[in-house]
């Protein structure tokens, strides 16, 4: 049995252990083995994780780590790891660090050459994406949008021409506001998928243009409850038209490079067809020569 197949934790390793996002059966065998055999489990809320540990008869000690005390508490954990102890990091649900505390601890471990071993497992964003029917070869995870309206609208405007599938987490009491702001900034026809209560009894995954989703959520208050992931189809580039950001970058490249090279780079950066860029570039060069 090699070190990767070991049934129990090895010394001086920080294990990143995902936990279920609703359905307890989603815990993995390996996660249970690691949680049982580490010397300490760093948790977000001990009361929350205690229920999971109880369910699987795990008696390992817990130690709370929050965003606000992560810096100071990481030092304590780091000392233990240096002395040869093994530690598991979990959050209340899903993959730790993904919109949960822990990245500072991981960074400090890496800086101190302490091994960090990630276990694969539940993550709401990835589960939602896999069932959304949206393109998934390229996607971006945006987490929670800002709470303040001005900042939220600014963020949505910045993402208007994003061509990748976008994934957002949202709290149920802000869902209507967020969908409404998305409609205002991106237009009512942008395709959106709502993934609610994943892995739980009332799981529902529904996709439609924003205006339909908005009406559905307004009319059925039930849809405003529970935990929610919003997935949004990336900006569809219209034939013969280039997004402003891509235009600016392309023209900048064109001022320094040949048309062929500028087309090649802009096409790689923005995923835009070379023929569209060529046409735009040639038009631009011809117009420049005329004036
Ligand atoms: N670390 C977690 C993960 O790996 O998904 C995310 C933690 S973040 C603080 C909590 C947010 O994740 C919720 O507000 C919701 O947007 C999303 N989420 C968590 N569980 C979910 C579920 N069962 N169904 C849908 N969304 C969920």
PDB file of C-alpha atoms and ligand atoms in Angstrom:
ATOM      1  CA  UNK A   1       0.000   0.000   0.000  1.00  0.00           C
ATOM      2  CA  UNK A   2       1.578   3.336  -0.986  1.00  0.00           C
ATOM      3  CA  UNK A   3       1.217   6.574   0.934  1.00  0.00           C
ATOM      4  CA  UNK A   4      -1.760   7.634  -1.224  1.00  0.00           C
ATOM      5  CA  UNK A   5      -3.700   4.476  -0.434  1.00  0.00           C
ATOM      6  CA  UNK A   6      -3.087   4.588   3.322  1.00  0.00           C
ATOM      7  CA  UNK A   7      -6.226   4.086   5.387  1.00  0.00           C
ATOM      8  CA  UNK A   8      -5.273   6.586   8.067  1.00  0.00           C
ATOM      9  CA  UNK A   9      -3.713  10.027   8.286  1.00  0.00           C
ATOM     10  CA  UNK A  10       0.070  10.447   8.063  1.00  0.00           C
ATOM     11  CA  UNK A  11       1.978  12.832  10.296  1.00  0.00           C
ATOM     12  CA  UNK A  12       2.522  16.527   9.508  1.00  0.00           C
ATOM     13  CA  UNK A  13      -0.167  16.731   6.828  1.00  0.00           C
ATOM     14  CA  UNK A  14      -3.042  19.169   6.534  1.00  0.00           C
ATOM     15  CA  UNK A  15      -5.968  17.362   4.884  1.00  0.00           C
ATOM     16  CA  UNK A  16      -8.684  19.419   3.135  1.00  0.00           C
ATOM     17  CA  UNK A  17     -11.843  17.374   3.667  1.00  0.00           C
ATOM     18  CA  UNK A  18     -15.151  18.186   1.915  1.00  0.00           C
ATOM     19  CA  UNK A  19     -18.349  17.328   3.794  1.00  0.00           C
ATOM     20  CA  UNK A  20     -21.925  16.830   2.464  1.00  0.00           C
ATOM     21  CA  UNK A  21     -23.997  19.830   1.299  1.00  0.00           C
ATOM     22  CA  UNK A  22     -27.260  18.217   2.417  1.00  0.00           C
ATOM     23  CA  UNK A  23     -27.217  14.471   1.898  1.00  0.00           C
ATOM     24  CA  UNK A  24     -25.055  12.769   4.538  1.00  0.00           C
ATOM     25  CA  UNK A  25     -24.501   9.797   2.223  1.00  0.00           C
ATOM     26  CA  UNK A  26     -22.257  12.046   0.143  1.00  0.00           C
ATOM     27  CA  UNK A  27     -19.412  11.737   2.664  1.00  0.00           C
ATOM     28  CA  UNK A  28     -16.628   9.609   1.167  1.00  0.00           C
ATOM     29  CA  UNK A  29     -14.939   6.554   2.734  1.00  0.00           C
ATOM     30  CA  UNK A  30     -11.632   8.348   2.590  1.00  0.00           C
ATOM     31  CA  UNK A  31     -13.058  11.430   4.325  1.00  0.00           C
ATOM     32  CA  UNK A  32     -14.316   9.241   7.184  1.00  0.00           C
ATOM     33  CA  UNK A  33     -10.968   7.465   7.520  1.00  0.00           C
ATOM     34  CA  UNK A  34      -9.090  10.753   7.626  1.00  0.00           C
ATOM     35  CA  UNK A  35     -11.508  12.416  10.068  1.00  0.00           C
ATOM     36  CA  UNK A  36     -11.213   9.406  12.374  1.00  0.00           C
ATOM     37  CA  UNK A  37      -7.423   9.254  12.333  1.00  0.00           C
ATOM     38  CA  UNK A  38      -6.191  12.869  12.405  1.00  0.00           C
ATOM     39  CA  UNK A  39      -5.269  14.338  15.774  1.00  0.00           C
ATOM     40  CA  UNK A  40      -7.434  17.439  15.335  1.00  0.00           C
ATOM     41  CA  UNK A  41     -10.202  18.710  13.038  1.00  0.00           C
ATOM     42  CA  UNK A  42     -10.219  22.445  12.255  1.00  0.00           C
ATOM     43  CA  UNK A  43     -13.896  23.385  11.835  1.00  0.00           C
ATOM     44  CA  UNK A  44     -15.944  26.463  10.999  1.00  0.00           C
ATOM     45  CA  UNK A  45     -18.587  25.881  13.700  1.00  0.00           C
ATOM     46  CA  UNK A  46     -18.069  23.049  16.189  1.00  0.00           C
ATOM     47  CA  UNK A  47     -21.802  22.715  16.873  1.00  0.00           C
ATOM     48  CA  UNK A  48     -22.466  22.154  13.169  1.00  0.00           C
ATOM     49  CA  UNK A  49     -19.672  19.639  12.531  1.00  0.00           C
ATOM     50  CA  UNK A  50     -20.455  17.791  15.789  1.00  0.00           C
ATOM     51  CA  UNK A  51     -23.676  16.486  14.184  1.00  0.00           C
ATOM     52  CA  UNK A  52     -21.739  14.983  11.283  1.00  0.00           C
ATOM     53  CA  UNK A  53     -19.108  13.455  13.561  1.00  0.00           C
ATOM     54  CA  UNK A  54     -21.783  12.018  15.846  1.00  0.00           C
ATOM     55  CA  UNK A  55     -23.565  10.441  12.884  1.00  0.00           C
ATOM     56  CA  UNK A  56     -20.394   8.542  11.937  1.00  0.00           C
ATOM     57  CA  UNK A  57     -19.183   7.871  15.512  1.00  0.00           C
ATOM     58  CA  UNK A  58     -16.086  10.023  15.126  1.00  0.00           C
ATOM     59  CA  UNK A  59     -14.662  11.325  18.379  1.00  0.00           C
ATOM     60  CA  UNK A  60     -11.709  13.396  17.100  1.00  0.00           C
ATOM     61  CA  UNK A  61     -11.271  16.758  18.850  1.00  0.00           C
ATOM     62  CA  UNK A  62     -12.362  19.945  17.056  1.00  0.00           C
ATOM     63  CA  UNK A  63     -10.839  23.405  16.914  1.00  0.00           C
ATOM     64  CA  UNK A  64     -12.766  26.394  15.501  1.00  0.00           C
ATOM     65  CA  UNK A  65     -11.251  28.455  12.700  1.00  0.00           C
ATOM     66  CA  UNK A  66     -13.153  31.467  11.342  1.00  0.00           C
ATOM     67  CA  UNK A  67     -12.299  34.160   8.818  1.00  0.00           C
ATOM     68  CA  UNK A  68     -11.901  36.717  11.611  1.00  0.00           C
ATOM     69  CA  UNK A  69      -9.467  34.641  13.742  1.00  0.00           C
ATOM     70  CA  UNK A  70      -7.781  32.605  10.996  1.00  0.00           C
ATOM     71  CA  UNK A  71      -4.478  34.463  11.159  1.00  0.00           C
ATOM     72  CA  UNK A  72      -3.915  33.899  14.852  1.00  0.00           C
ATOM     73  CA  UNK A  73      -5.421  30.397  15.023  1.00  0.00           C
ATOM     74  CA  UNK A  74      -3.390  29.251  11.993  1.00  0.00           C
ATOM     75  CA  UNK A  75      -0.208  29.804  14.027  1.00  0.00           C
ATOM     76  CA  UNK A  76      -1.467  27.343  16.649  1.00  0.00           C
ATOM     77  CA  UNK A  77      -2.331  24.740  13.981  1.00  0.00           C
ATOM     78  CA  UNK A  78       0.970  25.258  12.192  1.00  0.00           C
ATOM     79  CA  UNK A  79       2.905  24.538  15.395  1.00  0.00           C
ATOM     80  CA  UNK A  80       1.010  21.268  15.832  1.00  0.00           C
ATOM     81  CA  UNK A  81       1.707  20.232  12.225  1.00  0.00           C
ATOM     82  CA  UNK A  82       5.401  21.034  12.647  1.00  0.00           C
ATOM     83  CA  UNK A  83       5.473  18.760  15.709  1.00  0.00           C
ATOM     84  CA  UNK A  84       4.191  15.861  13.587  1.00  0.00           C
ATOM     85  CA  UNK A  85       0.443  16.001  14.213  1.00  0.00           C
ATOM     86  CA  UNK A  86      -1.996  15.585  11.344  1.00  0.00           C
ATOM     87  CA  UNK A  87      -4.954  17.931  10.958  1.00  0.00           C
ATOM     88  CA  UNK A  88      -8.124  17.877   8.850  1.00  0.00           C
ATOM     89  CA  UNK A  89      -9.771  21.105   7.729  1.00  0.00           C
ATOM     90  CA  UNK A  90     -13.546  21.011   7.184  1.00  0.00           C
ATOM     91  CA  UNK A  91     -16.194  23.715   6.837  1.00  0.00           C
ATOM     92  CA  UNK A  92     -19.902  23.640   7.694  1.00  0.00           C
ATOM     93  CA  UNK A  93     -20.678  22.081   4.310  1.00  0.00           C
ATOM     94  CA  UNK A  94     -19.042  21.346   0.968  1.00  0.00           C
ATOM     95  CA  UNK A  95     -15.431  21.938   0.053  1.00  0.00           C
ATOM     96  CA  UNK A  96     -13.544  24.010   2.647  1.00  0.00           C
ATOM     97  CA  UNK A  97     -12.036  27.272   1.342  1.00  0.00           C
ATOM     98  CA  UNK A  98     -14.653  27.634  -1.442  1.00  0.00           C
ATOM     99  CA  UNK A  99     -16.346  30.688   0.102  1.00  0.00           C
ATOM    100  CA  UNK A 100     -15.336  29.271   3.464  1.00  0.00           C
ATOM    101  CA  UNK A 101     -12.362  29.938   5.777  1.00  0.00           C
ATOM    102  CA  UNK A 102      -8.987  28.269   5.350  1.00  0.00           C
ATOM    103  CA  UNK A 103      -6.927  29.658   2.478  1.00  0.00           C
ATOM    104  CA  UNK A 104      -4.616  31.591   4.817  1.00  0.00           C
ATOM    105  CA  UNK A 105      -3.890  28.405   6.736  1.00  0.00           C
ATOM    106  CA  UNK A 106      -3.150  26.551   3.487  1.00  0.00           C
ATOM    107  CA  UNK A 107      -0.853  29.330   2.322  1.00  0.00           C
ATOM    108  CA  UNK A 108       1.076  29.295   5.592  1.00  0.00           C
ATOM    109  CA  UNK A 109       1.432  25.504   5.428  1.00  0.00           C
ATOM    110  CA  UNK A 110       2.764  25.705   1.896  1.00  0.00           C
ATOM    111  CA  UNK A 111       5.204  28.466   2.877  1.00  0.00           C
ATOM    112  CA  UNK A 112       6.422  26.251   5.750  1.00  0.00           C
ATOM    113  CA  UNK A 113       6.769  23.249   3.359  1.00  0.00           C
ATOM    114  CA  UNK A 114       4.029  21.343   5.176  1.00  0.00           C
ATOM    115  CA  UNK A 115       2.148  19.003   2.875  1.00  0.00           C
ATOM    116  CA  UNK A 116      -1.455  19.911   2.062  1.00  0.00           C
ATOM    117  CA  UNK A 117      -3.541  17.010   0.776  1.00  0.00           C
ATOM    118  CA  UNK A 118      -6.916  17.774  -0.828  1.00  0.00           C
ATOM    119  CA  UNK A 119      -9.694  15.179  -0.778  1.00  0.00           C
ATOM    120  CA  UNK A 120     -12.264  15.470  -3.590  1.00  0.00           C
ATOM    121  CA  UNK A 121     -15.902  15.735  -2.573  1.00  0.00           C
ATOM    122  CA  UNK A 122     -19.102  17.764  -2.418  1.00  0.00           C
ATOM    123  CA  UNK A 123     -19.111  21.317  -3.759  1.00  0.00           C
ATOM    124  CA  UNK A 124     -22.391  23.113  -4.569  1.00  0.00           C
ATOM    125  CA  UNK A 125     -20.892  25.061  -7.493  1.00  0.00           C
ATOM    126  CA  UNK A 126     -19.547  21.991  -9.287  1.00  0.00           C
ATOM    127  CA  UNK A 127     -22.631  19.847  -8.576  1.00  0.00           C
ATOM    128  CA  UNK A 128     -24.858  22.631  -9.973  1.00  0.00           C
ATOM    129  CA  UNK A 129     -22.668  23.146 -13.037  1.00  0.00           C
ATOM    130  CA  UNK A 130     -22.625  19.437 -13.845  1.00  0.00           C
ATOM    131  CA  UNK A 131     -26.434  19.315 -14.056  1.00  0.00           C
ATOM    132  CA  UNK A 132     -27.048  22.765 -15.562  1.00  0.00           C
ATOM    133  CA  UNK A 133     -26.721  21.882 -19.233  1.00  0.00           C
ATOM    134  CA  UNK A 134     -24.550  24.989 -19.678  1.00  0.00           C
ATOM    135  CA  UNK A 135     -21.141  24.851 -21.380  1.00  0.00           C
ATOM    136  CA  UNK A 136     -18.620  23.741 -18.780  1.00  0.00           C
ATOM    137  CA  UNK A 137     -15.253  23.520 -20.544  1.00  0.00           C
ATOM    138  CA  UNK A 138     -14.696  27.135 -19.538  1.00  0.00           C
ATOM    139  CA  UNK A 139     -16.516  28.642 -16.573  1.00  0.00           C
ATOM    140  CA  UNK A 140     -15.898  31.184 -13.857  1.00  0.00           C
ATOM    141  CA  UNK A 141     -16.863  30.993 -10.225  1.00  0.00           C
ATOM    142  CA  UNK A 142     -17.902  34.393  -8.881  1.00  0.00           C
ATOM    143  CA  UNK A 143     -19.035  33.420  -5.362  1.00  0.00           C
ATOM    144  CA  UNK A 144     -21.414  35.901  -3.687  1.00  0.00           C
ATOM    145  CA  UNK A 145     -22.125  39.218  -5.414  1.00  0.00           C
ATOM    146  CA  UNK A 146     -21.577  42.323  -3.260  1.00  0.00           C
ATOM    147  CA  UNK A 147     -24.498  43.072  -0.920  1.00  0.00           C
ATOM    148  CA  UNK A 148     -24.588  46.829  -1.609  1.00  0.00           C
ATOM    149  CA  UNK A 149     -26.631  47.635  -4.696  1.00  0.00           C
ATOM    150  CA  UNK A 150     -24.126  50.030  -6.266  1.00  0.00           C
ATOM    151  CA  UNK A 151     -21.251  47.569  -5.947  1.00  0.00           C
ATOM    152  CA  UNK A 152     -23.461  44.685  -7.131  1.00  0.00           C
ATOM    153  CA  UNK A 153     -24.529  46.574 -10.275  1.00  0.00           C
ATOM    154  CA  UNK A 154     -20.909  47.537 -10.967  1.00  0.00           C
ATOM    155  CA  UNK A 155     -19.841  43.896 -10.688  1.00  0.00           C
ATOM    156  CA  UNK A 156     -22.659  42.749 -12.996  1.00  0.00           C
ATOM    157  CA  UNK A 157     -21.690  45.425 -15.546  1.00  0.00           C
ATOM    158  CA  UNK A 158     -18.073  44.254 -15.433  1.00  0.00           C
ATOM    159  CA  UNK A 159     -19.284  40.703 -16.174  1.00  0.00           C
ATOM    160  CA  UNK A 160     -21.679  41.701 -18.967  1.00  0.00           C
ATOM    161  CA  UNK A 161     -19.426  40.511 -21.769  1.00  0.00           C
ATOM    162  CA  UNK A 162     -17.999  37.503 -19.953  1.00  0.00           C
ATOM    163  CA  UNK A 163     -18.271  34.647 -22.440  1.00  0.00           C
ATOM    164  CA  UNK A 164     -17.776  31.816 -19.936  1.00  0.00           C
ATOM    165  CA  UNK A 165     -20.573  30.207 -17.924  1.00  0.00           C
ATOM    166  CA  UNK A 166     -20.765  32.097 -14.612  1.00  0.00           C
ATOM    167  CA  UNK A 167     -21.517  30.546 -11.216  1.00  0.00           C
ATOM    168  CA  UNK A 168     -22.843  32.598  -8.278  1.00  0.00           C
ATOM    169  CA  UNK A 169     -23.783  31.681  -4.731  1.00  0.00           C
ATOM    170  CA  UNK A 170     -26.693  33.645  -3.304  1.00  0.00           C
ATOM    171  CA  UNK A 171     -28.605  33.768  -0.069  1.00  0.00           C
ATOM    172  CA  UNK A 172     -32.323  33.136  -0.389  1.00  0.00           C
ATOM    173  CA  UNK A 173     -33.398  36.562   0.922  1.00  0.00           C
ATOM    174  CA  UNK A 174     -31.394  38.375  -1.768  1.00  0.00           C
ATOM    175  CA  UNK A 175     -32.402  36.089  -4.652  1.00  0.00           C
ATOM    176  CA  UNK A 176     -35.147  38.313  -6.109  1.00  0.00           C
ATOM    177  CA  UNK A 177     -32.997  41.462  -5.920  1.00  0.00           C
ATOM    178  CA  UNK A 178     -30.082  39.708  -7.594  1.00  0.00           C
ATOM    179  CA  UNK A 179     -32.189  38.234 -10.415  1.00  0.00           C
ATOM    180  CA  UNK A 180     -33.765  41.619 -10.966  1.00  0.00           C
ATOM    181  CA  UNK A 181     -30.368  43.342 -11.147  1.00  0.00           C
ATOM    182  CA  UNK A 182     -29.129  40.661 -13.567  1.00  0.00           C
ATOM    183  CA  UNK A 183     -32.151  41.362 -15.788  1.00  0.00           C
ATOM    184  CA  UNK A 184     -31.540  45.122 -15.697  1.00  0.00           C
ATOM    185  CA  UNK A 185     -27.826  44.841 -16.554  1.00  0.00           C
ATOM    186  CA  UNK A 186     -27.778  41.815 -18.884  1.00  0.00           C
ATOM    187  CA  UNK A 187     -31.252  41.971 -20.459  1.00  0.00           C
ATOM    188  CA  UNK A 188     -34.276  39.745 -19.887  1.00  0.00           C
ATOM    189  CA  UNK A 189     -33.291  37.057 -22.367  1.00  0.00           C
ATOM    190  CA  UNK A 190     -30.025  35.903 -20.773  1.00  0.00           C
ATOM    191  CA  UNK A 191     -30.375  32.190 -19.910  1.00  0.00           C
ATOM    192  CA  UNK A 192     -30.164  31.377 -16.221  1.00  0.00           C
ATOM    193  CA  UNK A 193     -30.247  28.112 -14.273  1.00  0.00           C
ATOM    194  CA  UNK A 194     -31.336  28.046 -10.638  1.00  0.00           C
ATOM    195  CA  UNK A 195     -30.024  25.073  -8.632  1.00  0.00           C
ATOM    196  CA  UNK A 196     -31.772  24.964  -5.262  1.00  0.00           C
ATOM    197  CA  UNK A 197     -31.427  22.605  -2.296  1.00  0.00           C
ATOM    198  CA  UNK A 198     -28.965  20.319  -4.094  1.00  0.00           C
ATOM    199  CA  UNK A 199     -28.783  16.747  -2.745  1.00  0.00           C
ATOM    200  CA  UNK A 200     -31.784  17.428  -0.446  1.00  0.00           C
ATOM    201  CA  UNK A 201     -35.408  16.232  -0.640  1.00  0.00           C
ATOM    202  CA  UNK A 202     -36.660  19.384  -2.397  1.00  0.00           C
ATOM    203  CA  UNK A 203     -33.793  19.645  -4.863  1.00  0.00           C
ATOM    204  CA  UNK A 204     -34.801  21.517  -7.998  1.00  0.00           C
ATOM    205  CA  UNK A 205     -32.758  22.596 -11.015  1.00  0.00           C
ATOM    206  CA  UNK A 206     -34.575  24.847 -13.466  1.00  0.00           C
ATOM    207  CA  UNK A 207     -33.322  26.857 -16.439  1.00  0.00           C
ATOM    208  CA  UNK A 208     -35.012  29.614 -18.519  1.00  0.00           C
ATOM    209  CA  UNK A 209     -34.451  33.221 -19.677  1.00  0.00           C
ATOM    210  CA  UNK A 210     -34.056  35.601 -16.699  1.00  0.00           C
ATOM    211  CA  UNK A 211     -37.501  37.173 -17.066  1.00  0.00           C
ATOM    212  CA  UNK A 212     -39.167  33.732 -16.840  1.00  0.00           C
ATOM    213  CA  UNK A 213     -37.070  32.677 -13.849  1.00  0.00           C
ATOM    214  CA  UNK A 214     -37.886  35.974 -12.149  1.00  0.00           C
ATOM    215  CA  UNK A 215     -41.652  35.505 -12.677  1.00  0.00           C
ATOM    216  CA  UNK A 216     -41.453  31.912 -11.494  1.00  0.00           C
ATOM    217  CA  UNK A 217     -39.588  32.846  -8.300  1.00  0.00           C
ATOM    218  CA  UNK A 218     -41.940  35.798  -7.636  1.00  0.00           C
ATOM    219  CA  UNK A 219     -45.050  33.663  -8.051  1.00  0.00           C
ATOM    220  CA  UNK A 220     -43.801  30.613  -6.164  1.00  0.00           C
ATOM    221  CA  UNK A 221     -42.435  31.856  -2.810  1.00  0.00           C
ATOM    222  CA  UNK A 222     -41.192  28.315  -2.123  1.00  0.00           C
ATOM    223  CA  UNK A 223     -38.431  28.977  -4.679  1.00  0.00           C
ATOM    224  CA  UNK A 224     -37.123  31.795  -2.471  1.00  0.00           C
ATOM    225  CA  UNK A 225     -36.153  29.384   0.294  1.00  0.00           C
ATOM    226  CA  UNK A 226     -33.202  27.150   1.016  1.00  0.00           C
ATOM    227  CA  UNK A 227     -29.733  27.224  -0.501  1.00  0.00           C
ATOM    228  CA  UNK A 228     -29.234  28.424  -4.032  1.00  0.00           C
ATOM    229  CA  UNK A 229     -26.666  28.442  -6.829  1.00  0.00           C
ATOM    230  CA  UNK A 230     -27.313  30.714  -9.827  1.00  0.00           C
ATOM    231  CA  UNK A 231     -25.658  29.743 -13.099  1.00  0.00           C
ATOM    232  CA  UNK A 232     -25.658  32.150 -16.019  1.00  0.00           C
ATOM    233  CA  UNK A 233     -24.927  31.480 -19.655  1.00  0.00           C
ATOM    234  CA  UNK A 234     -21.934  33.467 -20.887  1.00  0.00           C
ATOM    235  CA  UNK A 235     -22.340  36.411 -23.268  1.00  0.00           C
ATOM    236  CA  UNK A 236     -23.086  35.144 -26.758  1.00  0.00           C
ATOM    237  CA  UNK A 237     -20.995  36.972 -29.294  1.00  0.00           C
ATOM    238  CA  UNK A 238     -23.207  38.113 -32.180  1.00  0.00           C
ATOM    239  CA  UNK A 239     -21.959  37.387 -35.665  1.00  0.00           C
ATOM    240  CA  UNK A 240     -20.034  40.411 -36.966  1.00  0.00           C
ATOM    241  CA  UNK A 241     -19.946  42.117 -33.598  1.00  0.00           C
ATOM    242  CA  UNK A 242     -17.172  42.241 -31.013  1.00  0.00           C
ATOM    243  CA  UNK A 243     -17.551  43.026 -27.301  1.00  0.00           C
ATOM    244  CA  UNK A 244     -16.036  46.410 -26.345  1.00  0.00           C
ATOM    245  CA  UNK A 245     -13.341  44.911 -24.124  1.00  0.00           C
ATOM    246  CA  UNK A 246     -12.201  42.593 -26.925  1.00  0.00           C
ATOM    247  CA  UNK A 247     -12.220  45.470 -29.446  1.00  0.00           C
ATOM    248  CA  UNK A 248      -9.972  47.615 -27.248  1.00  0.00           C
ATOM    249  CA  UNK A 249      -7.482  44.804 -26.617  1.00  0.00           C
ATOM    250  CA  UNK A 250      -7.470  43.813 -30.280  1.00  0.00           C
ATOM    251  CA  UNK A 251      -6.781  47.388 -31.436  1.00  0.00           C
ATOM    252  CA  UNK A 252      -4.002  47.666 -28.872  1.00  0.00           C
ATOM    253  CA  UNK A 253      -2.446  44.454 -30.180  1.00  0.00           C
ATOM    254  CA  UNK A 254      -2.898  45.670 -33.751  1.00  0.00           C
ATOM    255  CA  UNK A 255      -0.964  48.859 -33.011  1.00  0.00           C
ATOM    256  CA  UNK A 256       2.079  46.748 -32.061  1.00  0.00           C
ATOM    257  CA  UNK A 257       1.713  43.560 -34.121  1.00  0.00           C
ATOM    258  CA  UNK A 258       0.818  42.324 -37.578  1.00  0.00           C
ATOM    259  CA  UNK A 259      -2.865  41.675 -38.297  1.00  0.00           C
ATOM    260  CA  UNK A 260      -2.235  37.927 -38.287  1.00  0.00           C
ATOM    261  CA  UNK A 261      -0.548  37.940 -34.862  1.00  0.00           C
ATOM    262  CA  UNK A 262      -3.109  40.332 -33.341  1.00  0.00           C
ATOM    263  CA  UNK A 263      -5.937  38.114 -34.603  1.00  0.00           C
ATOM    264  CA  UNK A 264      -4.298  34.990 -33.235  1.00  0.00           C
ATOM    265  CA  UNK A 265      -3.731  36.468 -29.751  1.00  0.00           C
ATOM    266  CA  UNK A 266      -7.158  38.138 -29.429  1.00  0.00           C
ATOM    267  CA  UNK A 267      -8.828  34.926 -30.574  1.00  0.00           C
ATOM    268  CA  UNK A 268      -6.949  32.973 -27.890  1.00  0.00           C
ATOM    269  CA  UNK A 269      -7.714  35.511 -25.147  1.00  0.00           C
ATOM    270  CA  UNK A 270     -11.429  35.971 -25.862  1.00  0.00           C
ATOM    271  CA  UNK A 271     -12.356  32.736 -27.625  1.00  0.00           C
ATOM    272  CA  UNK A 272     -13.611  34.746 -30.638  1.00  0.00           C
ATOM    273  CA  UNK A 273     -13.573  33.305 -34.156  1.00  0.00           C
ATOM    274  CA  UNK A 274     -10.522  34.446 -36.126  1.00  0.00           C
ATOM    275  CA  UNK A 275     -12.670  35.307 -39.176  1.00  0.00           C
ATOM    276  CA  UNK A 276     -14.630  37.912 -37.142  1.00  0.00           C
ATOM    277  CA  UNK A 277     -11.418  39.502 -35.905  1.00  0.00           C
ATOM    278  CA  UNK A 278      -9.892  39.516 -39.396  1.00  0.00           C
ATOM    279  CA  UNK A 279     -12.948  41.279 -40.813  1.00  0.00           C
ATOM    280  CA  UNK A 280     -12.917  43.863 -38.038  1.00  0.00           C
ATOM    281  CA  UNK A 281      -9.131  44.355 -38.364  1.00  0.00           C
ATOM    282  CA  UNK A 282      -9.265  44.792 -42.143  1.00  0.00           C
ATOM    283  CA  UNK A 283     -12.171  47.252 -41.879  1.00  0.00           C
ATOM    284  CA  UNK A 284     -10.264  49.226 -39.271  1.00  0.00           C
ATOM    285  CA  UNK A 285      -7.068  49.325 -41.337  1.00  0.00           C
ATOM    286  CA  UNK A 286      -8.914  50.358 -44.521  1.00  0.00           C
ATOM    287  CA  UNK A 287     -10.828  53.141 -42.729  1.00  0.00           C
ATOM    288  CA  UNK A 288      -7.595  54.389 -41.145  1.00  0.00           C
ATOM    289  CA  UNK A 289      -5.909  54.581 -44.566  1.00  0.00           C
ATOM    290  CA  UNK A 290      -8.857  56.532 -46.046  1.00  0.00           C
ATOM    291  CA  UNK A 291      -8.967  59.218 -43.299  1.00  0.00           C
TER     292      UNK A 291
HETATM  293  N1  LIG B   1     -17.957  25.493   0.611  1.00  0.00           N
HETATM  294  C1  LIG B   1     -19.289  25.351   0.074  1.00  0.00           C
HETATM  295  C2  LIG B   1     -19.233  24.565  -1.237  1.00  0.00           C
HETATM  296  O1  LIG B   1     -18.266  23.828  -1.460  1.00  0.00           O
HETATM  297  O2  LIG B   1     -20.168  24.639  -2.027  1.00  0.00           O
HETATM  298  C3  LIG B   1     -19.970  26.691  -0.083  1.00  0.00           C
HETATM  299  C4  LIG B   1     -20.138  27.459   1.193  1.00  0.00           C
HETATM  300  S1  LIG B   1     -20.967  28.984   0.984  1.00  0.00           S
HETATM  301  C5  LIG B   1     -20.707  29.703   2.564  1.00  0.00           C
HETATM  302  C6  LIG B   1     -22.664  28.535   1.096  1.00  0.00           C
HETATM  303  C7  LIG B   1     -23.412  28.746  -0.221  1.00  0.00           C
HETATM  304  O3  LIG B   1     -23.217  27.602  -1.062  1.00  0.00           O
HETATM  305  C8  LIG B   1     -24.925  28.844  -0.082  1.00  0.00           C
HETATM  306  O4  LIG B   1     -25.335  30.164   0.224  1.00  0.00           O
HETATM  307  C9  LIG B   1     -25.405  28.416  -1.447  1.00  0.00           C
HETATM  308  O5  LIG B   1     -25.294  29.471  -2.372  1.00  0.00           O
HETATM  309  C10 LIG B   1     -24.385  27.318  -1.795  1.00  0.00           C
HETATM  310  N2  LIG B   1     -24.883  26.004  -1.363  1.00  0.00           N
HETATM  311  C11 LIG B   1     -24.445  25.261  -0.342  1.00  0.00           C
HETATM  312  N3  LIG B   1     -25.138  24.122  -0.252  1.00  0.00           N
HETATM  313  C12 LIG B   1     -26.050  24.143  -1.249  1.00  0.00           C
HETATM  314  C13 LIG B   1     -27.066  23.250  -1.689  1.00  0.00           C
HETATM  315  N4  LIG B   1     -27.304  22.108  -1.063  1.00  0.00           N
HETATM  316  N5  LIG B   1     -27.821  23.595  -2.760  1.00  0.00           N
HETATM  317  C14 LIG B   1     -27.588  24.758  -3.404  1.00  0.00           C
HETATM  318  N6  LIG B   1     -26.649  25.645  -3.023  1.00  0.00           N
HETATM  319  C15 LIG B   1     -25.882  25.338  -1.970  1.00  0.00           C
END
